[in-house]
CSV table of C-alpha atoms in Angstrom, one decimal:
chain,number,residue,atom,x,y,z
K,1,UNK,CA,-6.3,-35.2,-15.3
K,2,UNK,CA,-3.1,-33.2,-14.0
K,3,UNK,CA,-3.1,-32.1,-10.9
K,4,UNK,CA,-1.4,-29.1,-8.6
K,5,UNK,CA,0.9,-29.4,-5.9
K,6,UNK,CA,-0.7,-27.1,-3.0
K,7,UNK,CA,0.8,-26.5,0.1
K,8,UNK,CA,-2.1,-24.4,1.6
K,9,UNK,CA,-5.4,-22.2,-0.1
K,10,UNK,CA,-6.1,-19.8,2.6
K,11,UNK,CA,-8.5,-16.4,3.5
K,12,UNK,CA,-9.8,-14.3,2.9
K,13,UNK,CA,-7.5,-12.2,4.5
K,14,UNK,CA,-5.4,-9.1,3.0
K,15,UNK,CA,-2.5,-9.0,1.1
K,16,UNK,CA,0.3,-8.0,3.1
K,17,UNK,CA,3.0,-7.0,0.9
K,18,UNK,CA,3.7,-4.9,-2.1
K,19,UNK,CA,1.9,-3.8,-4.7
K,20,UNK,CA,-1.9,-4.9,-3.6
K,21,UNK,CA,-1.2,-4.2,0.0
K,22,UNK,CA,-4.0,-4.0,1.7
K,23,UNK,CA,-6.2,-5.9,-0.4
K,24,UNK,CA,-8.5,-8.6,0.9
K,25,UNK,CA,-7.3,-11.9,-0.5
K,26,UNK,CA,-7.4,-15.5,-0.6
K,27,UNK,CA,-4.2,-17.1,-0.9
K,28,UNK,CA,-3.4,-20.4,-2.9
K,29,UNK,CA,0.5,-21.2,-2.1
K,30,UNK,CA,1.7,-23.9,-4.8
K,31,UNK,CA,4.2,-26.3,-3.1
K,32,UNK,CA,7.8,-26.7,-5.0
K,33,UNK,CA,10.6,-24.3,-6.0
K,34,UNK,CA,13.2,-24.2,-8.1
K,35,UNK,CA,15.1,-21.8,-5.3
K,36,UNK,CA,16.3,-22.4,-2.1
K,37,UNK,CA,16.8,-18.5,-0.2
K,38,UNK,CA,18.7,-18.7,2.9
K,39,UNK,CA,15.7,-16.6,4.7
K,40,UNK,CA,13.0,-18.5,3.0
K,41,UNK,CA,9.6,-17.7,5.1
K,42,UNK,CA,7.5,-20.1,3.6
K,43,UNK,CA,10.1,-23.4,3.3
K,44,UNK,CA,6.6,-25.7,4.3
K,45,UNK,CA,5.9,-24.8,0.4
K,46,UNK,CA,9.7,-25.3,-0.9
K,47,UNK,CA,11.6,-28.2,0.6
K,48,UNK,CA,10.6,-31.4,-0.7
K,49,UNK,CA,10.4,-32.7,2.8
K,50,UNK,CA,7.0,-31.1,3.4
K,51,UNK,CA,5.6,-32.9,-0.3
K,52,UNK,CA,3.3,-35.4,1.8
K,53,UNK,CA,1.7,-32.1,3.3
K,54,UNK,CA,0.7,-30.6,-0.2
K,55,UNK,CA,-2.2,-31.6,-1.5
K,56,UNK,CA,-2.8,-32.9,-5.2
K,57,UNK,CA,-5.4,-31.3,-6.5
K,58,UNK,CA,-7.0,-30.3,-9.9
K,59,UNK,CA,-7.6,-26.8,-10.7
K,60,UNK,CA,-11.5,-27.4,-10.7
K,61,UNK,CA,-10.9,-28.2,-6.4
K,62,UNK,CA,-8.7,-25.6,-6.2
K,63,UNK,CA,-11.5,-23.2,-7.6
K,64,UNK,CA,-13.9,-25.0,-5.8
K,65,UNK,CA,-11.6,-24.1,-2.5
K,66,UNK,CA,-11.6,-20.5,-3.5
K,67,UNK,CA,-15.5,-20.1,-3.6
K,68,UNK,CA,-16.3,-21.4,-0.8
K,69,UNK,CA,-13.7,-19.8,1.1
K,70,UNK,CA,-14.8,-16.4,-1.1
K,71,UNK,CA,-18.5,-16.9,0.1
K,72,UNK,CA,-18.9,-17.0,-3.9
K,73,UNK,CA,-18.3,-13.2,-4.1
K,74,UNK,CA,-15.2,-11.9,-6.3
K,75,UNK,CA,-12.1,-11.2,-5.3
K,76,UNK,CA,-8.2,-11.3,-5.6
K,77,UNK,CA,-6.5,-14.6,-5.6
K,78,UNK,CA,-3.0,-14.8,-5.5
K,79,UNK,CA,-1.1,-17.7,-6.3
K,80,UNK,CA,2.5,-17.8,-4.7
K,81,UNK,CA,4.6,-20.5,-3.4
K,82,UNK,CA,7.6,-21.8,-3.3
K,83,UNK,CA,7.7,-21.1,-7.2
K,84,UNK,CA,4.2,-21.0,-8.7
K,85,UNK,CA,5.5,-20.8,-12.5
K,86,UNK,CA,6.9,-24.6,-12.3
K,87,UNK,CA,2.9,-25.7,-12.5
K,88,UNK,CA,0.3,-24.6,-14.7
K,89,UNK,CA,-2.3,-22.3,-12.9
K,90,UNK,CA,-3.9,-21.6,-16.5
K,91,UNK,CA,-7.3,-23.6,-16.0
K,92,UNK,CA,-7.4,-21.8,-12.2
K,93,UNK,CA,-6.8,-18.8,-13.6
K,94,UNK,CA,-9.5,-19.0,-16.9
K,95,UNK,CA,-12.3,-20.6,-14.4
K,96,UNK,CA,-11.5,-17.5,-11.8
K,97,UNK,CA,-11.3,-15.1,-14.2
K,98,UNK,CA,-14.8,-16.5,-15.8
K,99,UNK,CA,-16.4,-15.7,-12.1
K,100,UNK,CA,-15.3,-12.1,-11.8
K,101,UNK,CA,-12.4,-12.9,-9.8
K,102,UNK,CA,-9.0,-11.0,-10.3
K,103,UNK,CA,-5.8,-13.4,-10.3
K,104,UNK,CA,-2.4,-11.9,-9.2
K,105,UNK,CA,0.5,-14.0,-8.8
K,106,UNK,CA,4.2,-14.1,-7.2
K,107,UNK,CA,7.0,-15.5,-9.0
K,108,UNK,CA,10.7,-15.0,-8.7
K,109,UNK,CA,11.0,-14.7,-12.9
K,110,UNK,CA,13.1,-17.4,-13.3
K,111,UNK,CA,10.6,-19.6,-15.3
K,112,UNK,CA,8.0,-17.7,-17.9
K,113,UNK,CA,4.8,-19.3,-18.8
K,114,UNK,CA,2.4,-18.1,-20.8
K,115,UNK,CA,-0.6,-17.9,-18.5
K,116,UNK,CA,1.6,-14.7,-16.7
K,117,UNK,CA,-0.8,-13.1,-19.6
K,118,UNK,CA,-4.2,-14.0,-18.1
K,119,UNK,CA,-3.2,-12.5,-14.5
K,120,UNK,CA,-4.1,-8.9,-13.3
K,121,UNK,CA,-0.8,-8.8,-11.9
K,122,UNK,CA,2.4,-10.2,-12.3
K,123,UNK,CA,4.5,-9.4,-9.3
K,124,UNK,CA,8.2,-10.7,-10.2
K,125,UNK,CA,10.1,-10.7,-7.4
K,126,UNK,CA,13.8,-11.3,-8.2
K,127,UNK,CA,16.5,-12.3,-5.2
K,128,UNK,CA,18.8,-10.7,-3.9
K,129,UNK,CA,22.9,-11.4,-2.8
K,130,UNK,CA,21.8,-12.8,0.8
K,131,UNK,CA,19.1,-15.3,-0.4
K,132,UNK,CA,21.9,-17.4,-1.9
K,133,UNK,CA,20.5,-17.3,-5.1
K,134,UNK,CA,21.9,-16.0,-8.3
K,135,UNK,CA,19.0,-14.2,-10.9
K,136,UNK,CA,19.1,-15.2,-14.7
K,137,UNK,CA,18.4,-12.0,-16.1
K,138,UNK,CA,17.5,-13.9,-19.5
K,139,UNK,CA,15.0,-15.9,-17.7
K,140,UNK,CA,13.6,-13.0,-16.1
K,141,UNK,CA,13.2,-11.0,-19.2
K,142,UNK,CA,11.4,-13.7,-20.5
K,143,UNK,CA,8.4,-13.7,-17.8
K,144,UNK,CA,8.3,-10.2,-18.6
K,145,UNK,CA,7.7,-10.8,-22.4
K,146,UNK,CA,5.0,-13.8,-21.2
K,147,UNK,CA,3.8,-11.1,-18.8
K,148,UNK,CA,3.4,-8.5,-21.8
K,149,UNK,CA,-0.9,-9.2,-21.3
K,150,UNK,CA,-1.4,-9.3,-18.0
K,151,UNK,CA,-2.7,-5.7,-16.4
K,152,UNK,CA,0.0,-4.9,-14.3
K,153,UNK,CA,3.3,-6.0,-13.6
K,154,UNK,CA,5.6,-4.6,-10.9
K,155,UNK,CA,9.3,-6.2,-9.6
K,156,UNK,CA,9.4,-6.5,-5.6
K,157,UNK,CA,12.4,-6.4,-3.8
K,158,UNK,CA,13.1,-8.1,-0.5
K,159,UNK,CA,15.9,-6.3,1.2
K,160,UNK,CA,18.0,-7.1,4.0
K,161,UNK,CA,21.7,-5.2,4.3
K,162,UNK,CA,23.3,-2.5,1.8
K,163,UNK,CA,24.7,-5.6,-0.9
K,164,UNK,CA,21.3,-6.6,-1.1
K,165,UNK,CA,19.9,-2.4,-0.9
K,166,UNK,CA,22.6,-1.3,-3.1
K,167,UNK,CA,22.1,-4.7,-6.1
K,168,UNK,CA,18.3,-3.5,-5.7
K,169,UNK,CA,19.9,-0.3,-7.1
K,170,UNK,CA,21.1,-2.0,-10.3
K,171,UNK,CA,17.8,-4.2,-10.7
K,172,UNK,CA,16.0,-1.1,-10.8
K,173,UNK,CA,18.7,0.4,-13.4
K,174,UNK,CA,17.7,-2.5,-15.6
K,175,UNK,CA,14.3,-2.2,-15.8
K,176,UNK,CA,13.8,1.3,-15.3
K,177,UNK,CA,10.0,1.1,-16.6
K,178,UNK,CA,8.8,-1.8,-13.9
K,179,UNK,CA,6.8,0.2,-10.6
K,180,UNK,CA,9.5,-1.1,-7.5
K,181,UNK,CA,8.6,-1.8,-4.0
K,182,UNK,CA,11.3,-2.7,-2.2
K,183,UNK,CA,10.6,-4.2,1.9
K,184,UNK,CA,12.7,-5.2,4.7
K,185,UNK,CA,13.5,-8.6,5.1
K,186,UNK,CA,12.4,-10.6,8.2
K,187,UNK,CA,15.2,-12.2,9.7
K,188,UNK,CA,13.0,-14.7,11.6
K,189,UNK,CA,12.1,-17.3,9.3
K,190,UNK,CA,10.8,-19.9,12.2
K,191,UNK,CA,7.2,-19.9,12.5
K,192,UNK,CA,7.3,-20.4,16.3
K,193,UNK,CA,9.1,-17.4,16.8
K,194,UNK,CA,6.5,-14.7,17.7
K,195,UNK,CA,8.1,-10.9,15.5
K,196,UNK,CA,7.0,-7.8,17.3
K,197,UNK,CA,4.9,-4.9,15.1
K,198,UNK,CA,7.9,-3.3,16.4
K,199,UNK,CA,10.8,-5.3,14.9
K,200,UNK,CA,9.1,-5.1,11.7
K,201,UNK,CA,8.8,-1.2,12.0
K,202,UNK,CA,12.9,-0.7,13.3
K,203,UNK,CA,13.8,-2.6,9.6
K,204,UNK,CA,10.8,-0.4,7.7
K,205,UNK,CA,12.2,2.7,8.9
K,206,UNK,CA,16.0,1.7,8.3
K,207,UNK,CA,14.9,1.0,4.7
K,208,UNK,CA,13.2,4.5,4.5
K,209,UNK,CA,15.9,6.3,5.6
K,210,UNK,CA,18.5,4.5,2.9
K,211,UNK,CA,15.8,5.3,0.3
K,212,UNK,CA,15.0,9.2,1.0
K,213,UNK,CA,18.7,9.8,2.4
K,214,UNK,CA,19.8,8.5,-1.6
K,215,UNK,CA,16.8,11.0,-2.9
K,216,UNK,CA,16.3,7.6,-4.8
K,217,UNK,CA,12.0,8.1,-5.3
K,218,UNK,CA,11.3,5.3,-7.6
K,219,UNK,CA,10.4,2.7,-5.3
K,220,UNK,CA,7.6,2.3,-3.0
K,221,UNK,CA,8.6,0.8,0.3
K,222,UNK,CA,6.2,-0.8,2.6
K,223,UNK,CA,6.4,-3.6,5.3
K,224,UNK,CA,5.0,-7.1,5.5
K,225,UNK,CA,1.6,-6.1,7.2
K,226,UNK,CA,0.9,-9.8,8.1
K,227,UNK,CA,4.0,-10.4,10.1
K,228,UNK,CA,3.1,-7.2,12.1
K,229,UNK,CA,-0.5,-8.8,12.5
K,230,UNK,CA,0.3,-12.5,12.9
K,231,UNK,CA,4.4,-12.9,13.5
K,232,UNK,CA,5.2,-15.8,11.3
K,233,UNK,CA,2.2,-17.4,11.6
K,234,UNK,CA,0.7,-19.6,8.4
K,235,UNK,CA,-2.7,-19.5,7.2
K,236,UNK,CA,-3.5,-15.8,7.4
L,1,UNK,CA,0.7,38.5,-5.1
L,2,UNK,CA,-1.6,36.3,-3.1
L,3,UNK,CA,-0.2,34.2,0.1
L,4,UNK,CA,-0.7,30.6,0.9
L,5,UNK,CA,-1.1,29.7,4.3
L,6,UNK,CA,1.4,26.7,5.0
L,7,UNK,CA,1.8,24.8,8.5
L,8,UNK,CA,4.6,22.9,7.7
L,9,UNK,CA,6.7,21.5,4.7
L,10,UNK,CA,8.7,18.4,5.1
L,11,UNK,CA,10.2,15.4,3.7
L,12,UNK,CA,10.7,13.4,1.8
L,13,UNK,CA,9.9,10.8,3.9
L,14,UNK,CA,7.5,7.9,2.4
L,15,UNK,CA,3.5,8.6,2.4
L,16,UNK,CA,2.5,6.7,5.9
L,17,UNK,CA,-1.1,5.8,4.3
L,18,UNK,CA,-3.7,5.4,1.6
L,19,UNK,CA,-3.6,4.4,-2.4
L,20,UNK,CA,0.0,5.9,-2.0
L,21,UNK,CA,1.1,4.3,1.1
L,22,UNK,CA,5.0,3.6,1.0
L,23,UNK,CA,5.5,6.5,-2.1
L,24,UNK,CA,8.9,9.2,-1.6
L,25,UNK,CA,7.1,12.4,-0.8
L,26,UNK,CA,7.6,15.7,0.2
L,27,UNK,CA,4.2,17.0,2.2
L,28,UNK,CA,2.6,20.3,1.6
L,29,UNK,CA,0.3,21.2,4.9
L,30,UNK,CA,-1.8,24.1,4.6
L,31,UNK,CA,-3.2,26.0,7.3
L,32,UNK,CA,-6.9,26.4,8.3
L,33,UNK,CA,-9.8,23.9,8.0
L,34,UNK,CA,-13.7,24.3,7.8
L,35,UNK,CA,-14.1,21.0,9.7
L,36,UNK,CA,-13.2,20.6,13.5
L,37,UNK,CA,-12.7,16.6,13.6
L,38,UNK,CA,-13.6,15.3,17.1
L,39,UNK,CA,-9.9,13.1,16.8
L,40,UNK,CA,-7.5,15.5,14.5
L,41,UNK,CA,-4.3,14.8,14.5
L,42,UNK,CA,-3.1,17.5,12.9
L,43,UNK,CA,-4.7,20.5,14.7
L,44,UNK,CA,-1.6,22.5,14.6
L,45,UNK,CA,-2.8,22.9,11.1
L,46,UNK,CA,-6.4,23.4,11.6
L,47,UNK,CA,-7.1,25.7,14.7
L,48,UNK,CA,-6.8,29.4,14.4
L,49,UNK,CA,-5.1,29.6,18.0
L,50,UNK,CA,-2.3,28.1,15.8
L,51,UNK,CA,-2.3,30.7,12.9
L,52,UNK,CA,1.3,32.4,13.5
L,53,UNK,CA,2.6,29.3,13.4
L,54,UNK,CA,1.8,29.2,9.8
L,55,UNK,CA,3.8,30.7,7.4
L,56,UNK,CA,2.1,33.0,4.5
L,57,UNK,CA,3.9,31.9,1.4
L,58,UNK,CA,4.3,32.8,-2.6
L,59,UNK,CA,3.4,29.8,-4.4
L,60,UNK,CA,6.6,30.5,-5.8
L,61,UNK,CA,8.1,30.1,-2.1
L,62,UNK,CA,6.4,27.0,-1.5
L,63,UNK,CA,7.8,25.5,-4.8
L,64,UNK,CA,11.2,26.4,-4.0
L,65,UNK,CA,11.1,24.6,-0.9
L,66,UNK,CA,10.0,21.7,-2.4
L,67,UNK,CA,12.7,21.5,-4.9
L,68,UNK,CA,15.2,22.1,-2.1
L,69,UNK,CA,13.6,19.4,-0.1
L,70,UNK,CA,13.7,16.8,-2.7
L,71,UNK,CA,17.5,18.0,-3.9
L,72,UNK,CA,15.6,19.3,-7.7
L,73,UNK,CA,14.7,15.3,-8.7
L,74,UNK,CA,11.0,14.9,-9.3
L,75,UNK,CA,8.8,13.4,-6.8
L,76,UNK,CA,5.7,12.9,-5.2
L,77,UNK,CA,4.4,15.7,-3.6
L,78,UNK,CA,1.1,15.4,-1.5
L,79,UNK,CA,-0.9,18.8,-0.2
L,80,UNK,CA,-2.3,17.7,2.6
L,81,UNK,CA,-3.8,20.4,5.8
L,82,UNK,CA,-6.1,21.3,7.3
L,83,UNK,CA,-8.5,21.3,3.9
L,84,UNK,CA,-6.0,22.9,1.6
L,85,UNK,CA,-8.9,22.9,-0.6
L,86,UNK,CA,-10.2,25.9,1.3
L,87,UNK,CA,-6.6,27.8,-0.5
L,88,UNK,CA,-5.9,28.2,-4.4
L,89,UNK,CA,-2.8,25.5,-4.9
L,90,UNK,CA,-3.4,25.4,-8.2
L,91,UNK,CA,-0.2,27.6,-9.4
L,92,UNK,CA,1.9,25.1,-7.3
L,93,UNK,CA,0.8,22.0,-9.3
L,94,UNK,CA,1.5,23.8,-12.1
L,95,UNK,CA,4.8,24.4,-11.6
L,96,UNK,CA,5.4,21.3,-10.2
L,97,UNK,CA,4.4,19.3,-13.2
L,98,UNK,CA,6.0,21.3,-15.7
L,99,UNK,CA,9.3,19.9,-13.7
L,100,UNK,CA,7.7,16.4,-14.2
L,101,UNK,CA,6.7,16.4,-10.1
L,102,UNK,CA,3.7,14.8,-9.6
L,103,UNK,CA,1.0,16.0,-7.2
L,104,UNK,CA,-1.4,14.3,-4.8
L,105,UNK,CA,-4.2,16.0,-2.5
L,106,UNK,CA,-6.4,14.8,0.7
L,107,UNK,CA,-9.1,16.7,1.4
L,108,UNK,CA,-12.4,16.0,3.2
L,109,UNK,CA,-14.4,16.0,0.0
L,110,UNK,CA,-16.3,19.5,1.3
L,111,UNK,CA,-14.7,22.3,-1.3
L,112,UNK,CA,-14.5,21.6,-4.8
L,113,UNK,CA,-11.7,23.6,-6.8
L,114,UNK,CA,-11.1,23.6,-10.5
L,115,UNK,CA,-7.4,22.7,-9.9
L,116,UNK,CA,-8.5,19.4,-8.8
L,117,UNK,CA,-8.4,18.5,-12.1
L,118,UNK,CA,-4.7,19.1,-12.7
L,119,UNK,CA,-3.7,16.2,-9.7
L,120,UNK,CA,-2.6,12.8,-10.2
L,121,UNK,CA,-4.0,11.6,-7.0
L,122,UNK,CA,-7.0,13.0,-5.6
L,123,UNK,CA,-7.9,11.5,-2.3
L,124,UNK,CA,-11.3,12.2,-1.1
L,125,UNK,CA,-11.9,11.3,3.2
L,126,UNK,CA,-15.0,12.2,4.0
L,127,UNK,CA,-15.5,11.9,7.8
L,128,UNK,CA,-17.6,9.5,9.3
L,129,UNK,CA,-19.4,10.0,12.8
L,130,UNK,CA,-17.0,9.8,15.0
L,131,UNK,CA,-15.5,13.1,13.8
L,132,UNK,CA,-18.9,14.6,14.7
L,133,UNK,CA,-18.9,16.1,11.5
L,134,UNK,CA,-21.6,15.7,8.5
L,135,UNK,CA,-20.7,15.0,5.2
L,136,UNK,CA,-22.4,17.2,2.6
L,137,UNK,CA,-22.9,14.6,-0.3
L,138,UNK,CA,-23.4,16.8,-2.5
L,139,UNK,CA,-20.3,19.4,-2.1
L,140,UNK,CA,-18.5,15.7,-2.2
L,141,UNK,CA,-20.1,15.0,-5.9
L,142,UNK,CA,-18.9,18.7,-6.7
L,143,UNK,CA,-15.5,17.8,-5.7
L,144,UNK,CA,-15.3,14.4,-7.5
L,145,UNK,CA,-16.8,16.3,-11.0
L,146,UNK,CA,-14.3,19.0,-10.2
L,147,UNK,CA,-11.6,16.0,-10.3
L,148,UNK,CA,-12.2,14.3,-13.5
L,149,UNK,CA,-9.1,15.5,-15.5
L,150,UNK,CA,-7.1,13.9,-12.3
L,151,UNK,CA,-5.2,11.1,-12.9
L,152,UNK,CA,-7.0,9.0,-10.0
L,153,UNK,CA,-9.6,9.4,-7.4
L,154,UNK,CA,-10.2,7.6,-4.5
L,155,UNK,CA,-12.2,7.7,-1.3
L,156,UNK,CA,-10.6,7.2,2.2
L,157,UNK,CA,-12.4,6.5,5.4
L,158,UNK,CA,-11.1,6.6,8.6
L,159,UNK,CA,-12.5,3.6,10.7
L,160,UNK,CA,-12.7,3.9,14.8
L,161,UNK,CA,-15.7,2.5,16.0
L,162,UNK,CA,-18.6,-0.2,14.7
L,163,UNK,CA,-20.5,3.5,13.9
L,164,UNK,CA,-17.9,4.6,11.5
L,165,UNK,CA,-17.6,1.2,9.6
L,166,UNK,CA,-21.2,1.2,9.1
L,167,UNK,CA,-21.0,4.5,7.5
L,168,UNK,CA,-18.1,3.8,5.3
L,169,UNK,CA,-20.6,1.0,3.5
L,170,UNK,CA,-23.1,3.1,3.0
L,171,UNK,CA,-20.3,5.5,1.8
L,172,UNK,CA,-19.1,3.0,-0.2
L,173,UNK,CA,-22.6,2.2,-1.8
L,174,UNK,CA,-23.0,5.8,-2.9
L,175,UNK,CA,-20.0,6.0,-4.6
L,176,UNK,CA,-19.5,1.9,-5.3
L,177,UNK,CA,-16.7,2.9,-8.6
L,178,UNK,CA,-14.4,4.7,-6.1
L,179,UNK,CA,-11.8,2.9,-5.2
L,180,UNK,CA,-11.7,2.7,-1.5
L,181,UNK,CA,-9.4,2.5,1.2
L,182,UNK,CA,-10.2,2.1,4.8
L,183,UNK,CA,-7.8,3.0,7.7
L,184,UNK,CA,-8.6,2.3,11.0
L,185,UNK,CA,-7.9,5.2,13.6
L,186,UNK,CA,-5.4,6.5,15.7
L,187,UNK,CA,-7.4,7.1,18.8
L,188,UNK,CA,-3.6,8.8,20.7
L,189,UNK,CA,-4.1,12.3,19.6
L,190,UNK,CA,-1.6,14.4,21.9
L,191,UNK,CA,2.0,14.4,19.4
L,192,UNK,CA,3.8,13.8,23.2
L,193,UNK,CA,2.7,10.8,24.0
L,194,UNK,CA,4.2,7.7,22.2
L,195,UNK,CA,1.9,5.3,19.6
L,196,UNK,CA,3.4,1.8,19.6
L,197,UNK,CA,3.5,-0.2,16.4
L,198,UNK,CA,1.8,-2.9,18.3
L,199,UNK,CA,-1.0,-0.6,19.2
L,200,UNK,CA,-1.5,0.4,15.3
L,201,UNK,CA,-1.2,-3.9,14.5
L,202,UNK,CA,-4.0,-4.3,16.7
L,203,UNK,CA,-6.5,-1.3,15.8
L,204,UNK,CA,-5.7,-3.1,11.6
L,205,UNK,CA,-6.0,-6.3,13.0
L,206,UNK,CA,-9.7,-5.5,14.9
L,207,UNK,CA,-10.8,-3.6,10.9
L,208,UNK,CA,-9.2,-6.6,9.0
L,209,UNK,CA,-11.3,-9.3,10.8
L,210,UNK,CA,-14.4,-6.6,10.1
L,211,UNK,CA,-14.2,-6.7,6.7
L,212,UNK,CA,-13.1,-9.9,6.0
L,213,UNK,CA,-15.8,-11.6,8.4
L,214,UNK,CA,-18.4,-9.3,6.6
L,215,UNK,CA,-17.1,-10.9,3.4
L,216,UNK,CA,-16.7,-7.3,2.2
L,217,UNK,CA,-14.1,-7.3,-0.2
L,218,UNK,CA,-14.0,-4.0,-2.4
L,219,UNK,CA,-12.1,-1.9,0.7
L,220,UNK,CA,-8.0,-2.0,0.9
L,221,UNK,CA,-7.3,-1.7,4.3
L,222,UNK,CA,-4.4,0.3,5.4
L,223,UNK,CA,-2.8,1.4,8.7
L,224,UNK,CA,-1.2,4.8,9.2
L,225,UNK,CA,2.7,3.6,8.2
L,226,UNK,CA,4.1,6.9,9.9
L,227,UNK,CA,2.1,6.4,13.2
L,228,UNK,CA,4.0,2.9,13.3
L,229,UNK,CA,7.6,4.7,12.4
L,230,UNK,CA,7.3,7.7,14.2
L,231,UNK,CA,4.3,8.1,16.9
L,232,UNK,CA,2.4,11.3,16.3
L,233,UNK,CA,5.5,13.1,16.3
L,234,UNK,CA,5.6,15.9,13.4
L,235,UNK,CA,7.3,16.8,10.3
L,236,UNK,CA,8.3,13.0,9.7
């Protein structure tokens, strides 16, 4: 039987970020990426020097983990990472979605697959100039197509300086149809490092003001609630 | 030609809270209230000792300044009070959405008005005991019949005290198919005296461990973004 890579299944707790904001949660962060962002907060799930942390598991344990960490009662799982759509979260997804569960998922759209389809929400959250990274427009489009049954999709955009505000500009030209949120980056990608509500606040309001001073309305933009809660703390 | 009374007008700046947290808008606040909450915040728009403060406005007039506001380029644009429910707005939304602006309203849930109807976003806060107000249920079903034609409804309850959160489940168990969001309160209500972000972290943080420990998962919960970026100060 195949089996996931997992770096952590976590919650409930709520979503902190972006389109389901606010949203109690339980979190099942697949370990690998095919990315390596310079401000990566969640490296424990990318770099191949954590792999003896992540668990192998097969989708039946990681549904197991979700119920018991749900009480049994329903309620939003998302899958992130590292890169969830370099493993198959199909079975999770059919068994979740069996139970009443709703499945949302975090990818940056740089690999499609075809159980985007089966998710209530496909948040596709392309990279900007200081991640390091360089988005395949092709490949993106492609998780979009893959994406074409699920119930929502949106595109989130981390931003941290005007090249990576104004190339969030021309994401949002070319794909004029997908809801936006952009948020502030968080410089502090050490989990040690305690971030003030404040900090994350001063970059939120820097990130309004470039928004409403443009009159650009089609994004939403919102913080990261949980590093105003917890600082960079894992497992909430 | 009949007068709106208006408190303030301002924006766009993004909605601090609720199912639109993080959205461009330009806010409408109307004068005048029929509740007296025990904690408003905004009683510059609610108590009569604050009436020529408020302008008396065309709807025409209010429009106008809108458009200025928002420099003509369709937007979000929430009517907020005081209970502007208590005033005919209708006419505004009207000429709003003919210019492809779309229109959201917060009102306590005690007024119905036909115009309801013509919102996309009707946001329903009834008050829970804290406010030391009672909730007329049924002036609440009159308002959410009066808002089918909108394009959403949803319920929003503010959240101070183990008393209020008890309330907002039995709230929510009235009305179990509207979407809710919880908030928890901003006890600071004197707009002179500074609101840290930490401060709001930690009231989210107390409602967030609530819900979750209660395994209570059909409630977003949301704090006040603008009480983060700005304190209570006004027209922000």
């Amino acid at each position: 039987m195949s089996r996931l890579r997992i770096a952590e299944i976590f919650g409930p707790t709520i979503q902190g970020e972006g389109a389901l904001i606010g949203e109690p949660t339980v979190f099942v962060r697949a370990g690998g990426c095919d990315y390596r962002c310079a401000w990566c907060d969640s490296m424990h799930a990318v770099d191949s020097r954590y792999r003896d942390t992540w668990a192998a598991m097969t989708s039946e344990a990681v549904w197991a983990k979700v119920r018991q960490l749900s009480g049994g009662r329903a309620l939003t799982v998302s899958i992130s990472g590292g890169n969830p759509a370099i493993q198959d979260f199909g079975p999770l997804i059919e068994m979740g979605r069996a139970a009443g569960y709703r499945f949302a998922c975090e990818t940056q759209g740089s690999v499609a697959r075809d159980w985007f389809g089966a998710l209530d929400m496909l948040v596709l959250s392309p990279k900007p100039p200081s991640s390091g990274q360089v988005t395949d427009w092709n490949a993106f489009a492609d998780c979009l197509a893959a994406g074409r049954g699920a119930g929502r999709m949106v595109m989130k955009i981390v931003v941290f300086d005007e090249a990576d505000y104004a190339w969030a500009r021309q994401a949002a030209a070319r794909h004029p149809d997908l809801p936006l949120y952009l948020q502030p980056g968080n410089p502090e990608v050490d989990p040690s490092v305690p971030v003030g509500a404040q900090q994350v606040a001063d970059r939120l309001l820097w990130l309004v003001e470039k928004v409403t001073g443009d009159g650009w309305f089609a994004p939403r933009v919102l913080p990261q609630l949980h590093v105003m809660l917890w600082g960079n703390k894992r497992g909430v």
